[in-house]
Amino acid sequence: MSTAMLSVQGLGMQFGGLKALSDVTMEVRKGEFVGVIGPNGAGKTTFFHAISGVHVPTSGTVRIDGRELRGQSPDAFCRAGVARTFQTPRIFGDMTVLDNVRFAFLFGNQGGRQGGDASLIDKVIDETHLDGLRGEIAGALPPARQRQLEIAMALATAPRLLLLDEVAAGLTEGEVEDVARLIARLRDTYGLTVVWIEHAVRTLMKTVDRVAVLNFGQLLADGTPAEIAANPKVISAYLGDEVAE
Ligand SMILES: Nc1ncnc2c1ncn2[C@@H]1O[C@H](COP(=O)(O)OP(=O)(O)OP(=O)(O)O)[C@@H](O)[C@H]1O
Ligand SMILES: [Mg+2]
């Protein structure tokens, strides 16, 4: 039996009196591409924090490829093969593109997990279409390029599970399509399992295999894009507004 790449059970995250996540149970199979959607404040980013070691969930379990990692550090999640981007880009604005990717590579390579194969740095720069921009100062790049750089930095840690938190936010419609194509291609090239949070539902639904919907910290629905698009609960909680926009 093949283990799921990600398996969470009864995941809860409480901030004081606020339940940002309650009793979320879901699995992501190896190689799967899953979209996560839901209204602002639904708990999507909190979900990523809880499955990447940023927050220790208040309850529940977090298994990465069968291994229980709840309570471990972001570094331990990284070593287990989890990489993520942040809703607010976390690049080093005063460093070059190359140095940003190099830094991410070194972070991921602590303990020699990648066997120190530095050719990965050039490979991910090429594959995220940043070749030719290696010497540019990251903070001076346009938003779409900075997003590509974030993805490159995540890839430079040699992940197996890639978590993307609104990597297409603030981009033009055409750029959103480009990012979607890029992610899909990277998934194939690196054999990644991908979870992608995005409000651009139209593009997301065309790209992913499966969609999970969070609402008020709960998993409202989980299914194929077609099932989710036709789900009355999802339409009234979220999709009605998004599609109208
Ligand atoms: N560190 C924190 N302390 C207290 N409350 C928090 C914290 N982080 C998140 N929250 C709250 O938890 C809820 C879920 O927030 P979260 O950022 O996960 O939502 P989201 O689905 O990512 O929203 P968006 O689509 O706007 O990014 C919100 O009510 C938020 O204010
Ligand atoms: Mg968020």
PDB file of C-alpha atoms and ligand atoms in Angstrom:
ATOM      1  CA  MET A   1       0.000   0.000   0.000  1.00  0.00           C
ATOM      2  CA  SER A   2       1.474   3.350  -0.955  1.00  0.00           C
ATOM      3  CA  THR A   3       1.438   5.936   1.807  1.00  0.00           C
ATOM      4  CA  ALA A   4      -0.069   9.356   1.265  1.00  0.00           C
ATOM      5  CA  MET A   5       2.445  12.193   0.841  1.00  0.00           C
ATOM      6  CA  LEU A   6       0.423  14.285   3.282  1.00  0.00           C
ATOM      7  CA  SER A   7      -2.085  13.022   5.776  1.00  0.00           C
ATOM      8  CA  VAL A   8      -3.738  15.211   8.407  1.00  0.00           C
ATOM      9  CA  GLN A   9      -6.270  13.973  10.898  1.00  0.00           C
ATOM     10  CA  GLY A  10      -8.458  16.007  13.198  1.00  0.00           C
ATOM     11  CA  LEU A  11      -6.261  19.043  12.660  1.00  0.00           C
ATOM     12  CA  GLY A  12      -7.166  21.978  14.899  1.00  0.00           C
ATOM     13  CA  MET A  13      -5.557  25.363  15.438  1.00  0.00           C
ATOM     14  CA  GLN A  14      -6.843  27.701  18.077  1.00  0.00           C
ATOM     15  CA  PHE A  15      -5.695  31.312  18.584  1.00  0.00           C
ATOM     16  CA  GLY A  16      -7.134  32.354  21.931  1.00  0.00           C
ATOM     17  CA  GLY A  17     -10.878  32.118  21.424  1.00  0.00           C
ATOM     18  CA  LEU A  18     -10.638  31.786  17.650  1.00  0.00           C
ATOM     19  CA  LYS A  19     -10.721  28.384  16.002  1.00  0.00           C
ATOM     20  CA  ALA A  20      -8.735  29.011  12.808  1.00  0.00           C
ATOM     21  CA  LEU A  21      -8.906  25.296  11.963  1.00  0.00           C
ATOM     22  CA  SER A  22     -11.223  22.681  13.365  1.00  0.00           C
ATOM     23  CA  ASP A  23     -11.092  18.970  12.820  1.00  0.00           C
ATOM     24  CA  VAL A  24      -9.602  19.034   9.328  1.00  0.00           C
ATOM     25  CA  THR A  25      -8.958  15.560   7.961  1.00  0.00           C
ATOM     26  CA  MET A  26      -7.553  15.069   4.497  1.00  0.00           C
ATOM     27  CA  GLU A  27      -4.974  13.193   2.465  1.00  0.00           C
ATOM     28  CA  VAL A  28      -2.894  14.118  -0.530  1.00  0.00           C
ATOM     29  CA  ARG A  29      -1.535  11.213  -2.527  1.00  0.00           C
ATOM     30  CA  LYS A  30       1.954  11.133  -3.980  1.00  0.00           C
ATOM     31  CA  GLY A  31       2.104  13.050  -7.242  1.00  0.00           C
ATOM     32  CA  GLU A  32      -1.288  14.614  -6.749  1.00  0.00           C
ATOM     33  CA  PHE A  33      -1.940  18.310  -7.505  1.00  0.00           C
ATOM     34  CA  VAL A  34      -4.497  19.685  -5.048  1.00  0.00           C
ATOM     35  CA  GLY A  35      -5.981  23.174  -4.941  1.00  0.00           C
ATOM     36  CA  VAL A  36      -7.162  24.782  -1.703  1.00  0.00           C
ATOM     37  CA  ILE A  37      -9.783  27.501  -1.934  1.00  0.00           C
ATOM     38  CA  GLY A  38     -12.069  29.348   0.445  1.00  0.00           C
ATOM     39  CA  PRO A  39     -13.015  32.838   1.638  1.00  0.00           C
ATOM     40  CA  ASN A  40     -10.581  35.252   3.289  1.00  0.00           C
ATOM     41  CA  GLY A  41      -9.868  34.166   6.836  1.00  0.00           C
ATOM     42  CA  ALA A  42     -11.049  30.586   6.171  1.00  0.00           C
ATOM     43  CA  GLY A  43      -7.822  29.130   7.569  1.00  0.00           C
ATOM     44  CA  LYS A  44      -5.945  28.303   4.356  1.00  0.00           C
ATOM     45  CA  THR A  45      -2.645  29.904   5.346  1.00  0.00           C
ATOM     46  CA  THR A  46      -3.021  28.556   8.877  1.00  0.00           C
ATOM     47  CA  PHE A  47      -3.391  25.101   7.329  1.00  0.00           C
ATOM     48  CA  PHE A  48      -0.029  25.543   5.558  1.00  0.00           C
ATOM     49  CA  HIS A  49       1.572  26.855   8.760  1.00  0.00           C
ATOM     50  CA  ALA A  50       0.329  23.753  10.569  1.00  0.00           C
ATOM     51  CA  ILE A  51       1.718  21.336   7.952  1.00  0.00           C
ATOM     52  CA  SER A  52       5.111  23.004   7.541  1.00  0.00           C
ATOM     53  CA  GLY A  53       6.162  23.451  11.170  1.00  0.00           C
ATOM     54  CA  VAL A  54       5.466  27.185  11.431  1.00  0.00           C
ATOM     55  CA  HIS A  55       2.674  26.584  13.954  1.00  0.00           C
ATOM     56  CA  VAL A  56       2.229  23.597  16.221  1.00  0.00           C
ATOM     57  CA  PRO A  57      -1.412  22.635  15.765  1.00  0.00           C
ATOM     58  CA  THR A  58      -3.557  22.612  18.902  1.00  0.00           C
ATOM     59  CA  SER A  59      -4.854  19.165  18.021  1.00  0.00           C
ATOM     60  CA  GLY A  60      -4.579  16.434  15.437  1.00  0.00           C
ATOM     61  CA  THR A  61      -1.796  14.698  13.556  1.00  0.00           C
ATOM     62  CA  VAL A  62       0.367  15.692  10.586  1.00  0.00           C
ATOM     63  CA  ARG A  63       2.023  12.892   8.641  1.00  0.00           C
ATOM     64  CA  ILE A  64       4.470  13.491   5.831  1.00  0.00           C
ATOM     65  CA  ASP A  65       5.010  10.339   3.803  1.00  0.00           C
ATOM     66  CA  GLY A  66       3.797   8.298   6.749  1.00  0.00           C
ATOM     67  CA  ARG A  67       5.966  10.004   9.361  1.00  0.00           C
ATOM     68  CA  GLU A  68       4.331  11.929  12.235  1.00  0.00           C
ATOM     69  CA  LEU A  69       5.874  15.417  12.352  1.00  0.00           C
ATOM     70  CA  ARG A  70       3.443  17.396  14.470  1.00  0.00           C
ATOM     71  CA  GLY A  71       5.389  19.634  16.850  1.00  0.00           C
ATOM     72  CA  GLN A  72       8.592  19.537  14.765  1.00  0.00           C
ATOM     73  CA  SER A  73      10.426  22.622  13.458  1.00  0.00           C
ATOM     74  CA  PRO A  74      10.169  24.054   9.913  1.00  0.00           C
ATOM     75  CA  ASP A  75      13.657  22.687   9.399  1.00  0.00           C
ATOM     76  CA  ALA A  76      12.497  19.154  10.214  1.00  0.00           C
ATOM     77  CA  PHE A  77       9.617  19.538   7.740  1.00  0.00           C
ATOM     78  CA  CYS A  78      12.118  20.760   5.143  1.00  0.00           C
ATOM     79  CA  ARG A  79      14.293  17.702   5.739  1.00  0.00           C
ATOM     80  CA  ALA A  80      11.190  15.542   5.336  1.00  0.00           C
ATOM     81  CA  GLY A  81      10.748  17.064   1.877  1.00  0.00           C
ATOM     82  CA  VAL A  82       8.273  19.897   2.477  1.00  0.00           C
ATOM     83  CA  ALA A  83       8.863  23.290   0.840  1.00  0.00           C
ATOM     84  CA  ARG A  84       6.555  26.258   0.757  1.00  0.00           C
ATOM     85  CA  THR A  85       6.107  29.792  -0.445  1.00  0.00           C
ATOM     86  CA  PHE A  86       4.560  32.517   1.662  1.00  0.00           C
ATOM     87  CA  GLN A  87       1.554  34.718   0.899  1.00  0.00           C
ATOM     88  CA  THR A  88       3.834  37.733   1.389  1.00  0.00           C
ATOM     89  CA  PRO A  89       6.938  36.909  -0.674  1.00  0.00           C
ATOM     90  CA  ARG A  90       9.948  36.081   1.459  1.00  0.00           C
ATOM     91  CA  ILE A  91      12.835  36.801  -0.816  1.00  0.00           C
ATOM     92  CA  PHE A  92      15.980  38.711   0.066  1.00  0.00           C
ATOM     93  CA  GLY A  93      15.281  41.951  -1.760  1.00  0.00           C
ATOM     94  CA  ASP A  94      18.823  43.275  -1.665  1.00  0.00           C
ATOM     95  CA  MET A  95      20.398  40.057  -2.925  1.00  0.00           C
ATOM     96  CA  THR A  96      20.673  38.798  -6.493  1.00  0.00           C
ATOM     97  CA  VAL A  97      18.410  36.125  -7.929  1.00  0.00           C
ATOM     98  CA  LEU A  98      21.309  33.670  -7.899  1.00  0.00           C
ATOM     99  CA  ASP A  99      22.182  34.367  -4.257  1.00  0.00           C
ATOM    100  CA  ASN A 100      18.560  33.955  -3.197  1.00  0.00           C
ATOM    101  CA  VAL A 101      18.376  30.540  -4.836  1.00  0.00           C
ATOM    102  CA  ARG A 102      21.807  29.623  -3.485  1.00  0.00           C
ATOM    103  CA  PHE A 103      20.657  30.514   0.030  1.00  0.00           C
ATOM    104  CA  ALA A 104      17.570  28.319  -0.316  1.00  0.00           C
ATOM    105  CA  PHE A 105      19.725  25.478  -1.629  1.00  0.00           C
ATOM    106  CA  LEU A 106      22.054  25.728   1.379  1.00  0.00           C
ATOM    107  CA  PHE A 107      19.067  25.778   3.748  1.00  0.00           C
ATOM    108  CA  GLY A 108      17.682  22.649   2.136  1.00  0.00           C
ATOM    109  CA  ASN A 109      21.057  20.975   1.982  1.00  0.00           C
ATOM    110  CA  GLN A 110      21.785  21.091   5.707  1.00  0.00           C
ATOM    111  CA  GLY A 111      22.842  17.636   6.733  1.00  0.00           C
ATOM    112  CA  GLY A 112      23.730  16.793   3.140  1.00  0.00           C
ATOM    113  CA  ARG A 113      20.230  15.644   2.271  1.00  0.00           C
ATOM    114  CA  GLN A 114      20.773  16.437  -1.418  1.00  0.00           C
ATOM    115  CA  GLY A 115      24.292  15.111  -1.434  1.00  0.00           C
ATOM    116  CA  GLY A 116      25.414  18.689  -2.121  1.00  0.00           C
ATOM    117  CA  ASP A 117      24.567  18.646  -5.812  1.00  0.00           C
ATOM    118  CA  ALA A 118      24.833  22.369  -6.521  1.00  0.00           C
ATOM    119  CA  SER A 119      23.813  21.897 -10.163  1.00  0.00           C
ATOM    120  CA  LEU A 120      20.278  22.001  -8.782  1.00  0.00           C
ATOM    121  CA  ILE A 121      20.707  25.775  -8.361  1.00  0.00           C
ATOM    122  CA  ASP A 122      21.169  26.364 -12.088  1.00  0.00           C
ATOM    123  CA  LYS A 123      18.561  23.791 -12.957  1.00  0.00           C
ATOM    124  CA  VAL A 124      15.778  25.436 -10.941  1.00  0.00           C
ATOM    125  CA  ILE A 125      16.732  28.907 -12.191  1.00  0.00           C
ATOM    126  CA  ASP A 126      16.393  27.682 -15.774  1.00  0.00           C
ATOM    127  CA  GLU A 127      13.187  25.813 -15.140  1.00  0.00           C
ATOM    128  CA  THR A 128      11.485  28.781 -13.467  1.00  0.00           C
ATOM    129  CA  HIS A 129      12.470  30.971 -16.454  1.00  0.00           C
ATOM    130  CA  LEU A 130      14.874  33.115 -14.443  1.00  0.00           C
ATOM    131  CA  ASP A 131      17.930  32.378 -16.581  1.00  0.00           C
ATOM    132  CA  GLY A 132      19.230  35.710 -17.792  1.00  0.00           C
ATOM    133  CA  LEU A 133      18.186  37.312 -14.488  1.00  0.00           C
ATOM    134  CA  ARG A 134      20.746  35.560 -12.254  1.00  0.00           C
ATOM    135  CA  GLY A 135      22.618  38.793 -11.484  1.00  0.00           C
ATOM    136  CA  GLU A 136      19.542  41.001 -11.004  1.00  0.00           C
ATOM    137  CA  ILE A 137      18.702  42.383  -7.568  1.00  0.00           C
ATOM    138  CA  ALA A 138      15.617  40.439  -6.459  1.00  0.00           C
ATOM    139  CA  GLY A 139      13.794  43.395  -4.926  1.00  0.00           C
ATOM    140  CA  ALA A 140      13.911  45.276  -8.230  1.00  0.00           C
ATOM    141  CA  LEU A 141      12.160  42.515 -10.194  1.00  0.00           C
ATOM    142  CA  PRO A 142       8.508  42.895 -11.228  1.00  0.00           C
ATOM    143  CA  PRO A 143       5.964  40.930  -9.092  1.00  0.00           C
ATOM    144  CA  ALA A 144       5.609  38.001 -11.501  1.00  0.00           C
ATOM    145  CA  ARG A 145       9.380  37.487 -11.514  1.00  0.00           C
ATOM    146  CA  GLN A 146       9.545  37.649  -7.722  1.00  0.00           C
ATOM    147  CA  ARG A 147       6.890  34.930  -7.577  1.00  0.00           C
ATOM    148  CA  GLN A 148       8.962  32.777  -9.953  1.00  0.00           C
ATOM    149  CA  LEU A 149      11.937  33.367  -7.682  1.00  0.00           C
ATOM    150  CA  GLU A 150       9.978  32.196  -4.654  1.00  0.00           C
ATOM    151  CA  ILE A 151       9.078  29.022  -6.499  1.00  0.00           C
ATOM    152  CA  ALA A 152      12.718  28.586  -7.520  1.00  0.00           C
ATOM    153  CA  MET A 153      13.794  28.971  -3.877  1.00  0.00           C
ATOM    154  CA  ALA A 154      11.282  26.352  -2.758  1.00  0.00           C
ATOM    155  CA  LEU A 155      12.509  23.965  -5.466  1.00  0.00           C
ATOM    156  CA  ALA A 156      16.142  24.530  -4.509  1.00  0.00           C
ATOM    157  CA  THR A 157      15.482  22.715  -1.223  1.00  0.00           C
ATOM    158  CA  ALA A 158      14.746  19.578  -3.299  1.00  0.00           C
ATOM    159  CA  PRO A 159      11.204  19.084  -1.989  1.00  0.00           C
ATOM    160  CA  ARG A 160       8.804  16.252  -2.616  1.00  0.00           C
ATOM    161  CA  LEU A 161       5.792  18.192  -1.317  1.00  0.00           C
ATOM    162  CA  LEU A 162       5.461  21.772  -2.562  1.00  0.00           C
ATOM    163  CA  LEU A 163       3.042  24.132  -0.795  1.00  0.00           C
ATOM    164  CA  LEU A 164       2.175  27.321  -2.676  1.00  0.00           C
ATOM    165  CA  ASP A 165       0.317  30.098  -0.850  1.00  0.00           C
ATOM    166  CA  GLU A 166      -1.173  32.507  -3.409  1.00  0.00           C
ATOM    167  CA  VAL A 167       1.850  32.563  -5.704  1.00  0.00           C
ATOM    168  CA  ALA A 168      -0.346  34.186  -8.328  1.00  0.00           C
ATOM    169  CA  ALA A 169      -1.764  36.960  -6.123  1.00  0.00           C
ATOM    170  CA  GLY A 170      -1.406  40.434  -7.597  1.00  0.00           C
ATOM    171  CA  LEU A 171      -0.555  39.150 -11.073  1.00  0.00           C
ATOM    172  CA  THR A 172      -2.371  39.906 -14.319  1.00  0.00           C
ATOM    173  CA  GLU A 173      -4.733  37.291 -15.747  1.00  0.00           C
ATOM    174  CA  GLY A 174      -2.152  36.237 -18.327  1.00  0.00           C
ATOM    175  CA  GLU A 175       0.543  35.947 -15.684  1.00  0.00           C
ATOM    176  CA  VAL A 176      -1.742  33.807 -13.504  1.00  0.00           C
ATOM    177  CA  GLU A 177      -2.158  31.422 -16.444  1.00  0.00           C
ATOM    178  CA  ASP A 178       1.619  31.341 -16.916  1.00  0.00           C
ATOM    179  CA  VAL A 179       2.182  30.506 -13.231  1.00  0.00           C
ATOM    180  CA  ALA A 180      -0.392  27.701 -13.423  1.00  0.00           C
ATOM    181  CA  ARG A 181       1.343  26.215 -16.451  1.00  0.00           C
ATOM    182  CA  LEU A 182       4.717  26.568 -14.760  1.00  0.00           C
ATOM    183  CA  ILE A 183       3.558  24.747 -11.622  1.00  0.00           C
ATOM    184  CA  ALA A 184       1.976  21.937 -13.637  1.00  0.00           C
ATOM    185  CA  ARG A 185       5.169  21.490 -15.631  1.00  0.00           C
ATOM    186  CA  LEU A 186       7.377  21.549 -12.520  1.00  0.00           C
ATOM    187  CA  ARG A 187       5.192  18.923 -10.933  1.00  0.00           C
ATOM    188  CA  ASP A 188       5.861  16.624 -13.889  1.00  0.00           C
ATOM    189  CA  THR A 189       9.577  17.454 -14.161  1.00  0.00           C
ATOM    190  CA  TYR A 190      10.329  16.872 -10.476  1.00  0.00           C
ATOM    191  CA  GLY A 191       7.604  14.323  -9.718  1.00  0.00           C
ATOM    192  CA  LEU A 192       6.243  16.652  -7.041  1.00  0.00           C
ATOM    193  CA  THR A 193       3.150  16.520  -4.931  1.00  0.00           C
ATOM    194  CA  VAL A 194       1.660  20.026  -4.986  1.00  0.00           C
ATOM    195  CA  VAL A 195      -0.873  21.853  -2.822  1.00  0.00           C
ATOM    196  CA  TRP A 196      -1.809  25.273  -4.181  1.00  0.00           C
ATOM    197  CA  ILE A 197      -3.848  27.910  -2.338  1.00  0.00           C
ATOM    198  CA  GLU A 198      -5.236  30.525  -4.716  1.00  0.00           C
ATOM    199  CA  HIS A 199      -8.215  32.820  -5.094  1.00  0.00           C
ATOM    200  CA  ALA A 200      -7.973  32.706  -8.908  1.00  0.00           C
ATOM    201  CA  VAL A 201     -10.412  29.796  -8.927  1.00  0.00           C
ATOM    202  CA  ARG A 202     -11.075  29.664 -12.644  1.00  0.00           C
ATOM    203  CA  THR A 203      -7.414  29.006 -13.465  1.00  0.00           C
ATOM    204  CA  LEU A 204      -6.868  26.841 -10.415  1.00  0.00           C
ATOM    205  CA  MET A 205      -9.797  24.558 -11.216  1.00  0.00           C
ATOM    206  CA  LYS A 206      -8.505  24.042 -14.758  1.00  0.00           C
ATOM    207  CA  THR A 207      -5.074  23.060 -13.464  1.00  0.00           C
ATOM    208  CA  VAL A 208      -5.473  20.840 -10.403  1.00  0.00           C
ATOM    209  CA  ASP A 209      -6.609  17.222  -9.971  1.00  0.00           C
ATOM    210  CA  ARG A 210      -8.616  17.849  -6.838  1.00  0.00           C
ATOM    211  CA  VAL A 211      -9.913  20.783  -4.798  1.00  0.00           C
ATOM    212  CA  ALA A 212     -10.325  21.152  -1.035  1.00  0.00           C
ATOM    213  CA  VAL A 213     -12.552  23.948   0.227  1.00  0.00           C
ATOM    214  CA  LEU A 214     -12.008  25.520   3.628  1.00  0.00           C
ATOM    215  CA  ASN A 215     -14.670  27.659   5.259  1.00  0.00           C
ATOM    216  CA  PHE A 216     -14.548  28.996   8.825  1.00  0.00           C
ATOM    217  CA  GLY A 217     -11.668  26.639   9.568  1.00  0.00           C
ATOM    218  CA  GLN A 218     -13.536  23.542   8.446  1.00  0.00           C
ATOM    219  CA  LEU A 219     -13.199  21.358   5.387  1.00  0.00           C
ATOM    220  CA  LEU A 220     -16.422  22.231   3.586  1.00  0.00           C
ATOM    221  CA  ALA A 221     -15.819  19.980   0.580  1.00  0.00           C
ATOM    222  CA  ASP A 222     -13.146  17.913  -1.133  1.00  0.00           C
ATOM    223  CA  GLY A 223     -13.528  16.618  -4.681  1.00  0.00           C
ATOM    224  CA  THR A 224     -12.716  16.943  -8.357  1.00  0.00           C
ATOM    225  CA  PRO A 225     -12.920  20.451  -9.839  1.00  0.00           C
ATOM    226  CA  ALA A 226     -16.193  19.480 -11.550  1.00  0.00           C
ATOM    227  CA  GLU A 227     -17.705  18.219  -8.289  1.00  0.00           C
ATOM    228  CA  ILE A 228     -16.591  21.343  -6.419  1.00  0.00           C
ATOM    229  CA  ALA A 229     -17.903  23.717  -9.101  1.00  0.00           C
ATOM    230  CA  ALA A 230     -21.315  22.050  -8.857  1.00  0.00           C
ATOM    231  CA  ASN A 231     -21.447  21.815  -5.055  1.00  0.00           C
ATOM    232  CA  PRO A 232     -24.244  24.088  -3.752  1.00  0.00           C
ATOM    233  CA  LYS A 233     -22.541  24.514  -0.351  1.00  0.00           C
ATOM    234  CA  VAL A 234     -19.351  25.712  -2.042  1.00  0.00           C
ATOM    235  CA  ILE A 235     -21.210  28.016  -4.389  1.00  0.00           C
ATOM    236  CA  SER A 236     -23.045  29.739  -1.562  1.00  0.00           C
ATOM    237  CA  ALA A 237     -20.005  29.954   0.748  1.00  0.00           C
ATOM    238  CA  TYR A 238     -17.475  31.080  -1.818  1.00  0.00           C
ATOM    239  CA  LEU A 239     -17.747  30.404  -5.522  1.00  0.00           C
ATOM    240  CA  GLY A 240     -20.813  32.573  -6.078  1.00  0.00           C
ATOM    241  CA  ASP A 241     -18.802  35.681  -5.236  1.00  0.00           C
ATOM    242  CA  GLU A 242     -15.550  34.625  -6.868  1.00  0.00           C
ATOM    243  CA  VAL A 243     -17.085  33.709 -10.190  1.00  0.00           C
ATOM    244  CA  ALA A 244     -19.201  36.868 -10.177  1.00  0.00           C
ATOM    245  CA  GLU A 245     -15.941  38.801  -9.889  1.00  0.00           C
TER     246      GLU A 245
HETATM  247  N1  LIG B   1      -1.058  34.143  14.508  1.00  0.00           N
HETATM  248  C1  LIG B   1      -2.378  34.379  14.617  1.00  0.00           C
HETATM  249  N2  LIG B   1      -2.932  34.834  15.755  1.00  0.00           N
HETATM  250  C2  LIG B   1      -4.250  35.048  15.849  1.00  0.00           C
HETATM  251  N3  LIG B   1      -5.136  34.838  14.854  1.00  0.00           N
HETATM  252  C3  LIG B   1      -4.645  34.394  13.688  1.00  0.00           C
HETATM  253  C4  LIG B   1      -3.248  34.148  13.490  1.00  0.00           C
HETATM  254  N4  LIG B   1      -3.059  33.709  12.221  1.00  0.00           N
HETATM  255  C5  LIG B   1      -4.277  33.694  11.656  1.00  0.00           C
HETATM  256  N5  LIG B   1      -5.230  34.105  12.512  1.00  0.00           N
HETATM  257  C6  LIG B   1      -6.670  34.165  12.246  1.00  0.00           C
HETATM  258  O1  LIG B   1      -7.067  32.884  11.795  1.00  0.00           O
HETATM  259  C7  LIG B   1      -8.049  32.980  10.757  1.00  0.00           C
HETATM  260  C8  LIG B   1      -7.557  32.264   9.532  1.00  0.00           C
HETATM  261  O2  LIG B   1      -6.522  33.042   8.939  1.00  0.00           O
HETATM  262  P1  LIG B   1      -5.735  32.564   7.652  1.00  0.00           P
HETATM  263  O3  LIG B   1      -4.648  33.544   7.429  1.00  0.00           O
HETATM  264  O4  LIG B   1      -5.365  31.149   7.802  1.00  0.00           O
HETATM  265  O5  LIG B   1      -6.850  32.705   6.519  1.00  0.00           O
HETATM  266  P2  LIG B   1      -6.733  32.510   4.946  1.00  0.00           P
HETATM  267  O6  LIG B   1      -7.769  31.508   4.555  1.00  0.00           O
HETATM  268  O7  LIG B   1      -5.339  32.249   4.557  1.00  0.00           O
HETATM  269  O8  LIG B   1      -7.195  33.941   4.391  1.00  0.00           O
HETATM  270  P3  LIG B   1      -6.708  34.778   3.093  1.00  0.00           P
HETATM  271  O9  LIG B   1      -7.445  34.201   1.927  1.00  0.00           O
HETATM  272  O10 LIG B   1      -7.162  36.178   3.390  1.00  0.00           O
HETATM  273  O11 LIG B   1      -5.236  34.658   3.003  1.00  0.00           O
HETATM  274  C9  LIG B   1      -8.310  34.475  10.583  1.00  0.00           C
HETATM  275  O12 LIG B   1      -9.423  34.823  11.347  1.00  0.00           O
HETATM  276  C10 LIG B   1      -7.039  35.108  11.120  1.00  0.00           C
HETATM  277  O13 LIG B   1      -7.284  36.419  11.587  1.00  0.00           O
HETATM  278 MG    MG B   2      -3.930  33.209   3.439  1.00  0.00          MG
END
